[in-house]
mmCIF file of C-alpha atoms in Angstrom:
data_model
loop_
_atom_site.group_PDB
_atom_site.id
_atom_site.type_symbol
_atom_site.label_atom_id
_atom_site.label_comp_id
_atom_site.label_asym_id
_atom_site.label_seq_id
_atom_site.Cartn_x
_atom_site.Cartn_y
_atom_site.Cartn_z
ATOM 1 C CA MET Q 1466 -46.626 -41.832 -42.945
ATOM 2 C CA SER Q 1467 -46.759 -41.021 -46.867
ATOM 3 C CA THR Q 1468 -48.858 -37.659 -46.962
ATOM 4 C CA ALA Q 1469 -48.511 -37.848 -50.605
ATOM 5 C CA THR Q 1470 -50.559 -41.102 -50.803
ATOM 6 C CA GLN Q 1471 -52.899 -40.172 -48.398
ATOM 7 C CA ASP Q 1472 -53.651 -36.606 -50.055
ATOM 8 C CA ARG Q 1473 -54.215 -38.449 -53.339
ATOM 9 C CA SER Q 1474 -56.642 -40.843 -52.290
ATOM 10 C CA GLU Q 1475 -58.731 -38.171 -50.082
ATOM 11 C CA ALA Q 1476 -58.359 -35.682 -52.990
ATOM 12 C CA ASP Q 1477 -60.241 -38.433 -55.381
ATOM 13 C CA GLY Q 1478 -63.068 -38.639 -52.818
ATOM 14 C CA LYS Q 1479 -62.054 -42.552 -52.737
ATOM 15 C CA LEU Q 1480 -61.144 -45.185 -50.376
ATOM 16 C CA SER Q 1481 -59.298 -43.995 -47.255
ATOM 17 C CA ASP Q 1482 -55.994 -45.672 -46.285
ATOM 18 C CA ASP Q 1483 -57.981 -47.596 -43.657
ATOM 19 C CA GLN Q 1484 -60.403 -48.752 -46.246
ATOM 20 C CA LEU Q 1485 -57.560 -49.877 -48.662
ATOM 21 C CA ASP Q 1486 -55.588 -51.680 -45.844
ATOM 22 C CA LEU Q 1487 -58.792 -53.648 -45.253
ATOM 23 C CA VAL Q 1488 -59.945 -54.332 -48.904
ATOM 24 C CA PHE Q 1489 -56.250 -55.417 -49.723
ATOM 25 C CA GLY Q 1490 -55.913 -57.482 -46.678
ATOM 26 C CA ALA Q 1491 -59.332 -59.292 -47.579
ATOM 27 C CA LEU Q 1492 -57.948 -59.990 -50.944
ATOM 28 C CA ALA Q 1493 -54.662 -61.861 -49.120
ATOM 29 C CA HIS Q 1494 -56.323 -65.002 -48.776
ATOM 30 C CA ARG Q 1495 -57.138 -67.487 -51.880
ATOM 31 C CA THR Q 1496 -60.225 -68.675 -50.025
ATOM 32 C CA ARG Q 1497 -61.650 -65.156 -49.458
ATOM 33 C CA ARG Q 1498 -61.149 -64.657 -53.455
ATOM 34 C CA ALA Q 1499 -62.335 -67.857 -54.173
ATOM 35 C CA LEU Q 1500 -65.325 -66.784 -52.018
ATOM 36 C CA LEU Q 1501 -65.623 -63.362 -53.621
ATOM 37 C CA ALA Q 1502 -65.459 -65.219 -57.064
ATOM 38 C CA ARG Q 1503 -68.554 -67.699 -56.042
ATOM 39 C CA LEU Q 1504 -70.682 -64.660 -54.851
ATOM 40 C CA GLY Q 1505 -70.117 -62.824 -58.078
ATOM 41 C CA SER Q 1506 -72.232 -65.430 -59.482
ATOM 42 C CA ALA Q 1507 -75.254 -65.028 -57.291
ATOM 43 C CA PRO Q 1508 -75.837 -64.220 -53.619
ATOM 44 C CA ALA Q 1509 -75.380 -67.146 -51.412
ATOM 45 C CA LYS Q 1510 -76.225 -68.343 -48.044
ATOM 46 C CA ILE Q 1511 -73.379 -69.009 -45.585
ATOM 47 C CA THR Q 1512 -73.931 -72.657 -45.548
ATOM 48 C CA ASP Q 1513 -74.202 -72.659 -49.518
ATOM 49 C CA LEU Q 1514 -70.635 -70.721 -49.595
ATOM 50 C CA ALA Q 1515 -69.375 -73.088 -47.228
ATOM 51 C CA ALA Q 1516 -69.992 -76.385 -49.404
ATOM 52 C CA PRO Q 1517 -67.326 -76.546 -51.882
ATOM 53 C CA PHE Q 1518 -64.554 -75.636 -49.227
ATOM 54 C CA GLU Q 1519 -62.777 -77.975 -47.218
ATOM 55 C CA LEU Q 1520 -63.587 -75.891 -44.443
ATOM 56 C CA SER Q 1521 -65.746 -75.687 -41.423
ATOM 57 C CA LEU Q 1522 -68.744 -73.424 -41.129
ATOM 58 C CA PRO Q 1523 -67.282 -71.135 -38.486
ATOM 59 C CA ALA Q 1524 -63.988 -70.827 -40.740
ATOM 60 C CA VAL Q 1525 -65.960 -69.797 -43.610
ATOM 61 C CA SER Q 1526 -67.806 -67.564 -41.512
ATOM 62 C CA LYS Q 1527 -64.771 -65.969 -40.213
ATOM 63 C CA HIS Q 1528 -63.384 -65.403 -43.754
ATOM 64 C CA VAL Q 1529 -66.898 -63.995 -44.630
ATOM 65 C CA ARG Q 1530 -66.521 -61.471 -41.635
ATOM 66 C CA VAL Q 1531 -63.268 -60.243 -43.009
ATOM 67 C CA LEU Q 1532 -64.776 -59.567 -46.580
ATOM 68 C CA GLU Q 1533 -67.864 -57.972 -45.041
ATOM 69 C CA THR Q 1534 -65.582 -55.622 -42.739
ATOM 70 C CA ALA Q 1535 -63.818 -54.439 -45.786
ATOM 71 C CA GLY Q 1536 -67.094 -53.476 -47.265
ATOM 72 C CA LEU Q 1537 -66.864 -56.240 -50.132
ATOM 73 C CA VAL Q 1538 -69.750 -58.345 -49.071
ATOM 74 C CA ARG Q 1539 -73.254 -57.605 -47.469
ATOM 75 C CA ARG Q 1540 -74.945 -59.835 -45.153
ATOM 76 C CA GLN Q 1541 -78.868 -59.868 -45.103
ATOM 77 C CA ILE Q 1542 -80.096 -61.716 -42.225
ATOM 78 C CA ASP Q 1543 -83.501 -63.491 -42.382
ATOM 79 C CA GLY Q 1544 -84.186 -65.234 -39.294
ATOM 80 C CA ARG Q 1545 -81.415 -68.132 -38.850
ATOM 81 C CA VAL Q 1546 -80.385 -67.653 -42.553
ATOM 82 C CA HIS Q 1547 -77.635 -65.240 -43.640
ATOM 83 C CA ARG Q 1548 -77.504 -64.277 -47.083
ATOM 84 C CA CYS Q 1549 -74.151 -62.824 -48.535
ATOM 85 C CA SER Q 1550 -73.897 -60.826 -51.505
ATOM 86 C CA LEU Q 1551 -71.211 -59.165 -53.226
ATOM 87 C CA ASP Q 1552 -70.325 -55.346 -53.232
ATOM 88 C CA THR Q 1553 -67.800 -54.775 -55.943
ATOM 89 C CA ALA Q 1554 -67.339 -50.886 -55.212
ATOM 90 C CA PRO Q 1555 -64.481 -51.137 -53.248
ATOM 91 C CA LEU Q 1556 -62.690 -53.644 -55.753
ATOM 92 C CA ARG Q 1557 -62.871 -50.829 -58.121
ATOM 93 C CA GLU Q 1558 -61.070 -48.592 -56.163
ATOM 94 C CA ALA Q 1559 -58.628 -51.267 -55.267
ATOM 95 C CA GLU Q 1560 -57.998 -51.580 -59.027
ATOM 96 C CA ARG Q 1561 -58.056 -47.854 -59.519
ATOM 97 C CA TRP Q 1562 -55.066 -47.590 -56.901
ATOM 98 C CA LEU Q 1563 -53.043 -50.024 -58.854
ATOM 99 C CA ALA Q 1564 -54.194 -48.572 -62.255
ATOM 100 C CA HIS Q 1565 -53.114 -45.342 -61.196
ATOM 101 C CA TYR Q 1566 -49.614 -46.025 -59.731
ATOM 102 C CA GLN Q 1567 -49.108 -48.395 -62.647
ATOM 103 C CA ALA Q 1568 -49.276 -45.481 -65.170
ATOM 104 C CA PHE Q 1569 -47.152 -43.261 -62.925
ATOM 105 C CA TRP Q 1570 -44.400 -46.131 -62.698
ATOM 106 C CA ALA Q 1571 -44.578 -46.701 -66.399
ATOM 107 C CA GLU Q 1572 -43.859 -43.348 -66.996
ATOM 108 C CA THR Q 1573 -41.231 -42.705 -64.599
ATOM 109 C CA LEU Q 1574 -39.478 -46.073 -65.816
ATOM 110 C CA GLN Q 1575 -40.076 -44.800 -69.764
ATOM 111 C CA SER Q 1576 -38.114 -41.267 -68.516
ATOM 112 C CA LEU Q 1577 -35.420 -42.991 -66.856
ATOM 113 C CA ALA Q 1578 -34.637 -45.361 -69.550
ATOM 114 C CA GLU Q 1579 -34.467 -42.441 -72.037
ATOM 115 C CA HIS Q 1580 -31.931 -40.683 -69.330
ATOM 116 C CA VAL Q 1581 -29.900 -43.928 -69.161
ATOM 117 C CA GLU Q 1582 -29.789 -43.669 -72.678
ATOM 118 C CA GLN Q 1583 -28.605 -40.242 -73.107
ATOM 119 C CA GLU Q 1584 -25.662 -40.824 -70.654
ATOM 120 C CA PRO Q 1585 -22.299 -40.690 -72.160
ATOM 121 C CA GLY Q 1586 -20.754 -44.230 -72.036
ATOM 122 C CA PRO Q 1587 -17.883 -45.184 -69.298
ATOM 123 C CA MET W 881 -60.250 -74.663 -51.835
ATOM 124 C CA SER W 882 -61.365 -73.216 -55.033
ATOM 125 C CA THR W 883 -59.763 -75.056 -57.795
ATOM 126 C CA ALA W 884 -61.849 -72.925 -60.338
ATOM 127 C CA THR W 885 -59.557 -69.848 -59.128
ATOM 128 C CA GLN W 886 -56.608 -72.121 -58.923
ATOM 129 C CA ASP W 887 -56.886 -73.757 -62.283
ATOM 130 C CA ARG W 888 -57.605 -69.833 -63.822
ATOM 131 C CA SER W 889 -54.314 -68.509 -62.578
ATOM 132 C CA GLU W 890 -52.180 -71.432 -63.794
ATOM 133 C CA ALA W 891 -54.093 -72.012 -66.755
ATOM 134 C CA ASP W 892 -52.935 -67.986 -67.380
ATOM 135 C CA GLY W 893 -49.327 -68.916 -66.485
ATOM 136 C CA LYS W 894 -49.647 -66.101 -64.079
ATOM 137 C CA LEU W 895 -49.102 -65.376 -60.239
ATOM 138 C CA SER W 896 -50.007 -68.605 -58.206
ATOM 139 C CA ASP W 897 -52.531 -68.176 -55.419
ATOM 140 C CA ASP W 898 -49.213 -68.296 -53.225
ATOM 141 C CA GLN W 899 -47.936 -65.424 -54.524
ATOM 142 C CA LEU W 900 -51.404 -63.173 -54.920
ATOM 143 C CA ASP W 901 -51.716 -63.890 -51.251
ATOM 144 C CA LEU W 902 -48.197 -62.360 -50.467
ATOM 145 C CA VAL W 903 -48.795 -59.344 -53.213
ATOM 146 C CA PHE W 904 -52.297 -58.476 -52.125
ATOM 147 C CA GLY W 905 -50.764 -59.102 -48.193
ATOM 148 C CA ALA W 906 -48.158 -56.495 -49.167
ATOM 149 C CA LEU W 907 -50.847 -53.776 -50.169
ATOM 150 C CA ALA W 908 -52.665 -54.052 -47.110
ATOM 151 C CA HIS W 909 -50.412 -51.507 -45.114
ATOM 152 C CA ARG W 910 -50.502 -47.713 -46.205
ATOM 153 C CA THR W 911 -46.611 -47.863 -45.338
ATOM 154 C CA ARG W 912 -45.678 -50.263 -47.752
ATOM 155 C CA ARG W 913 -48.349 -48.760 -50.738
ATOM 156 C CA ALA W 914 -46.365 -45.603 -49.772
ATOM 157 C CA LEU W 915 -42.899 -46.869 -50.051
ATOM 158 C CA LEU W 916 -43.861 -48.696 -53.345
ATOM 159 C CA ALA W 917 -45.391 -45.266 -54.681
ATOM 160 C CA ARG W 918 -41.785 -43.711 -53.435
ATOM 161 C CA LEU W 919 -39.778 -46.408 -55.063
ATOM 162 C CA GLY W 920 -41.862 -45.823 -58.297
ATOM 163 C CA SER W 921 -39.724 -42.570 -58.601
ATOM 164 C CA ALA W 922 -36.461 -43.749 -58.265
ATOM 165 C CA PRO W 923 -34.326 -46.922 -56.757
ATOM 166 C CA ALA W 924 -33.211 -45.545 -53.004
ATOM 167 C CA LYS W 925 -31.222 -46.935 -50.182
ATOM 168 C CA ILE W 926 -33.032 -48.575 -46.833
ATOM 169 C CA THR W 927 -32.108 -45.139 -45.259
ATOM 170 C CA ASP W 928 -33.383 -42.985 -47.633
ATOM 171 C CA LEU W 929 -36.612 -44.795 -47.651
ATOM 172 C CA ALA W 930 -36.959 -44.541 -44.211
ATOM 173 C CA ALA W 931 -36.369 -40.303 -43.914
ATOM 174 C CA PRO W 932 -40.130 -39.458 -44.613
ATOM 175 C CA PHE W 933 -41.783 -41.798 -42.308
ATOM 176 C CA GLU W 934 -42.008 -41.450 -38.535
ATOM 177 C CA LEU W 935 -40.717 -45.234 -38.165
ATOM 178 C CA SER W 936 -37.728 -46.525 -37.199
ATOM 179 C CA LEU W 937 -35.267 -47.747 -39.520
ATOM 180 C CA PRO W 938 -35.754 -51.680 -38.395
ATOM 181 C CA ALA W 939 -39.485 -51.152 -38.926
ATOM 182 C CA VAL W 940 -39.007 -49.799 -42.442
ATOM 183 C CA SER W 941 -36.835 -52.361 -43.327
ATOM 184 C CA LYS W 942 -39.378 -54.953 -42.266
ATOM 185 C CA HIS W 943 -41.497 -53.489 -44.408
ATOM 186 C CA VAL W 944 -39.408 -53.637 -47.150
ATOM 187 C CA ARG W 945 -38.856 -57.715 -46.224
ATOM 188 C CA VAL W 946 -42.556 -58.101 -46.962
ATOM 189 C CA LEU W 947 -42.579 -56.207 -50.269
ATOM 190 C CA GLU W 948 -39.437 -58.391 -51.345
ATOM 191 C CA THR W 949 -40.859 -61.603 -50.325
ATOM 192 C CA ALA W 950 -43.513 -60.621 -52.298
ATOM 193 C CA GLY W 951 -41.587 -59.791 -55.338
ATOM 194 C CA LEU W 952 -42.641 -56.226 -55.377
ATOM 195 C CA VAL W 953 -39.120 -55.002 -54.621
ATOM 196 C CA ARG W 954 -35.392 -56.268 -55.091
ATOM 197 C CA ARG W 955 -32.364 -55.074 -53.251
ATOM 198 C CA GLN W 956 -29.396 -54.923 -54.284
ATOM 199 C CA ILE W 957 -26.136 -55.313 -51.848
ATOM 200 C CA ASP W 958 -23.444 -52.793 -52.186
ATOM 201 C CA GLY W 959 -20.922 -53.518 -48.992
ATOM 202 C CA ARG W 960 -23.196 -52.105 -45.910
ATOM 203 C CA VAL W 961 -25.771 -50.531 -48.619
ATOM 204 C CA HIS W 962 -28.522 -51.937 -49.122
ATOM 205 C CA ARG W 963 -30.352 -50.385 -52.519
ATOM 206 C CA CYS W 964 -34.150 -50.901 -53.120
ATOM 207 C CA SER W 965 -36.039 -51.030 -56.539
ATOM 208 C CA LEU W 966 -39.799 -51.524 -57.875
ATOM 209 C CA ASP W 967 -40.621 -54.574 -59.363
ATOM 210 C CA THR W 968 -44.025 -53.615 -60.630
ATOM 211 C CA ALA W 969 -44.785 -56.981 -62.865
ATOM 212 C CA PRO W 970 -46.500 -58.759 -59.696
ATOM 213 C CA LEU W 971 -48.665 -55.648 -59.321
ATOM 214 C CA ARG W 972 -49.618 -55.880 -62.973
ATOM 215 C CA GLU W 973 -50.764 -59.391 -62.224
ATOM 216 C CA ALA W 974 -52.752 -58.561 -58.984
ATOM 217 C CA GLU W 975 -54.163 -55.603 -61.125
ATOM 218 C CA ARG W 976 -55.354 -58.265 -63.661
ATOM 219 C CA TRP W 977 -56.781 -60.488 -61.391
ATOM 220 C CA LEU W 978 -59.248 -57.691 -60.290
ATOM 221 C CA ALA W 979 -60.012 -56.558 -63.820
ATOM 222 C CA HIS W 980 -60.663 -60.025 -64.717
ATOM 223 C CA TYR W 981 -63.350 -60.974 -62.267
ATOM 224 C CA GLN W 982 -64.583 -57.394 -62.376
ATOM 225 C CA ALA W 983 -65.426 -57.990 -66.292
ATOM 226 C CA PHE W 984 -66.996 -61.184 -65.170
ATOM 227 C CA TRP W 985 -69.445 -59.559 -62.032
ATOM 228 C CA ALA W 986 -69.908 -56.962 -64.250
ATOM 229 C CA GLU W 987 -71.641 -59.306 -66.829
ATOM 230 C CA THR W 988 -73.432 -61.480 -64.148
ATOM 231 C CA LEU W 989 -75.095 -58.328 -62.377
ATOM 232 C CA GLN W 990 -76.186 -57.070 -65.826
ATOM 233 C CA SER W 991 -77.803 -60.455 -66.789
ATOM 234 C CA LEU W 992 -79.249 -60.712 -63.231
ATOM 235 C CA ALA W 993 -80.976 -57.476 -63.909
ATOM 236 C CA GLU W 994 -82.109 -58.310 -67.122
ATOM 237 C CA HIS W 995 -83.593 -61.300 -65.624
ATOM 238 C CA VAL W 996 -85.494 -59.198 -62.840
ATOM 239 C CA GLU W 997 -86.910 -57.207 -65.191
ATOM 240 C CA GLN W 998 -88.341 -59.886 -67.039
ATOM 241 C CA GLU W 999 -90.173 -61.545 -64.236
ATOM 242 C CA PRO W 1000 -93.630 -60.912 -63.709
ATOM 243 C CA GLY W 1001 -94.782 -58.544 -60.886
ATOM 244 C CA PRO W 1002 -96.129 -59.956 -57.400
#
């Protein structure tokens, strides 16, 4: 286990490793990414969400549950109608993770390149 | 299947849905994220990568293979030594996906909020 990564996310008060696992896992399927894109336009009932997909209602419902567990979708139950809405907060944290490491990596690669340039030839 | 999402990534000439599935899937495990963070400092041999983790060499090797399949890690084989290095390009594309949709969602949420404000009270 990398304590460096763990400490970093805890120090920032951001998503835990468990939560980041779930968020990236939820994003790792094109149907779920498409569902998020759809929910970004407006909240929707499960039946409406299923309509554009060549998938059964239970299959879409299963994807929605994965999104719900990752905190990306909230479900409001009104009798038999389940209305879903998007929560973008965990996505911002996932993006923050990527942005943070990319800044760090860009810096490292730059200094590696400079180091190589300074080395005498063979 | 969402043709909207698919068309978008193809039109941008960016990662395909298949590749985004693999990249987000690779990120969906804290050990793999920690391996990426470690490789961001400098390329490393598999044995060196395994050292800080309480994991067997085959277990770390399996995680490295997932990262390799997602295009995040390149492996250079020199006899029995496998040297791994980071490729940040797919991460930039994953971040781009998140940034793109967040901009779109922020806009939508803003106009929804304005719409609600303009509606007459009950």
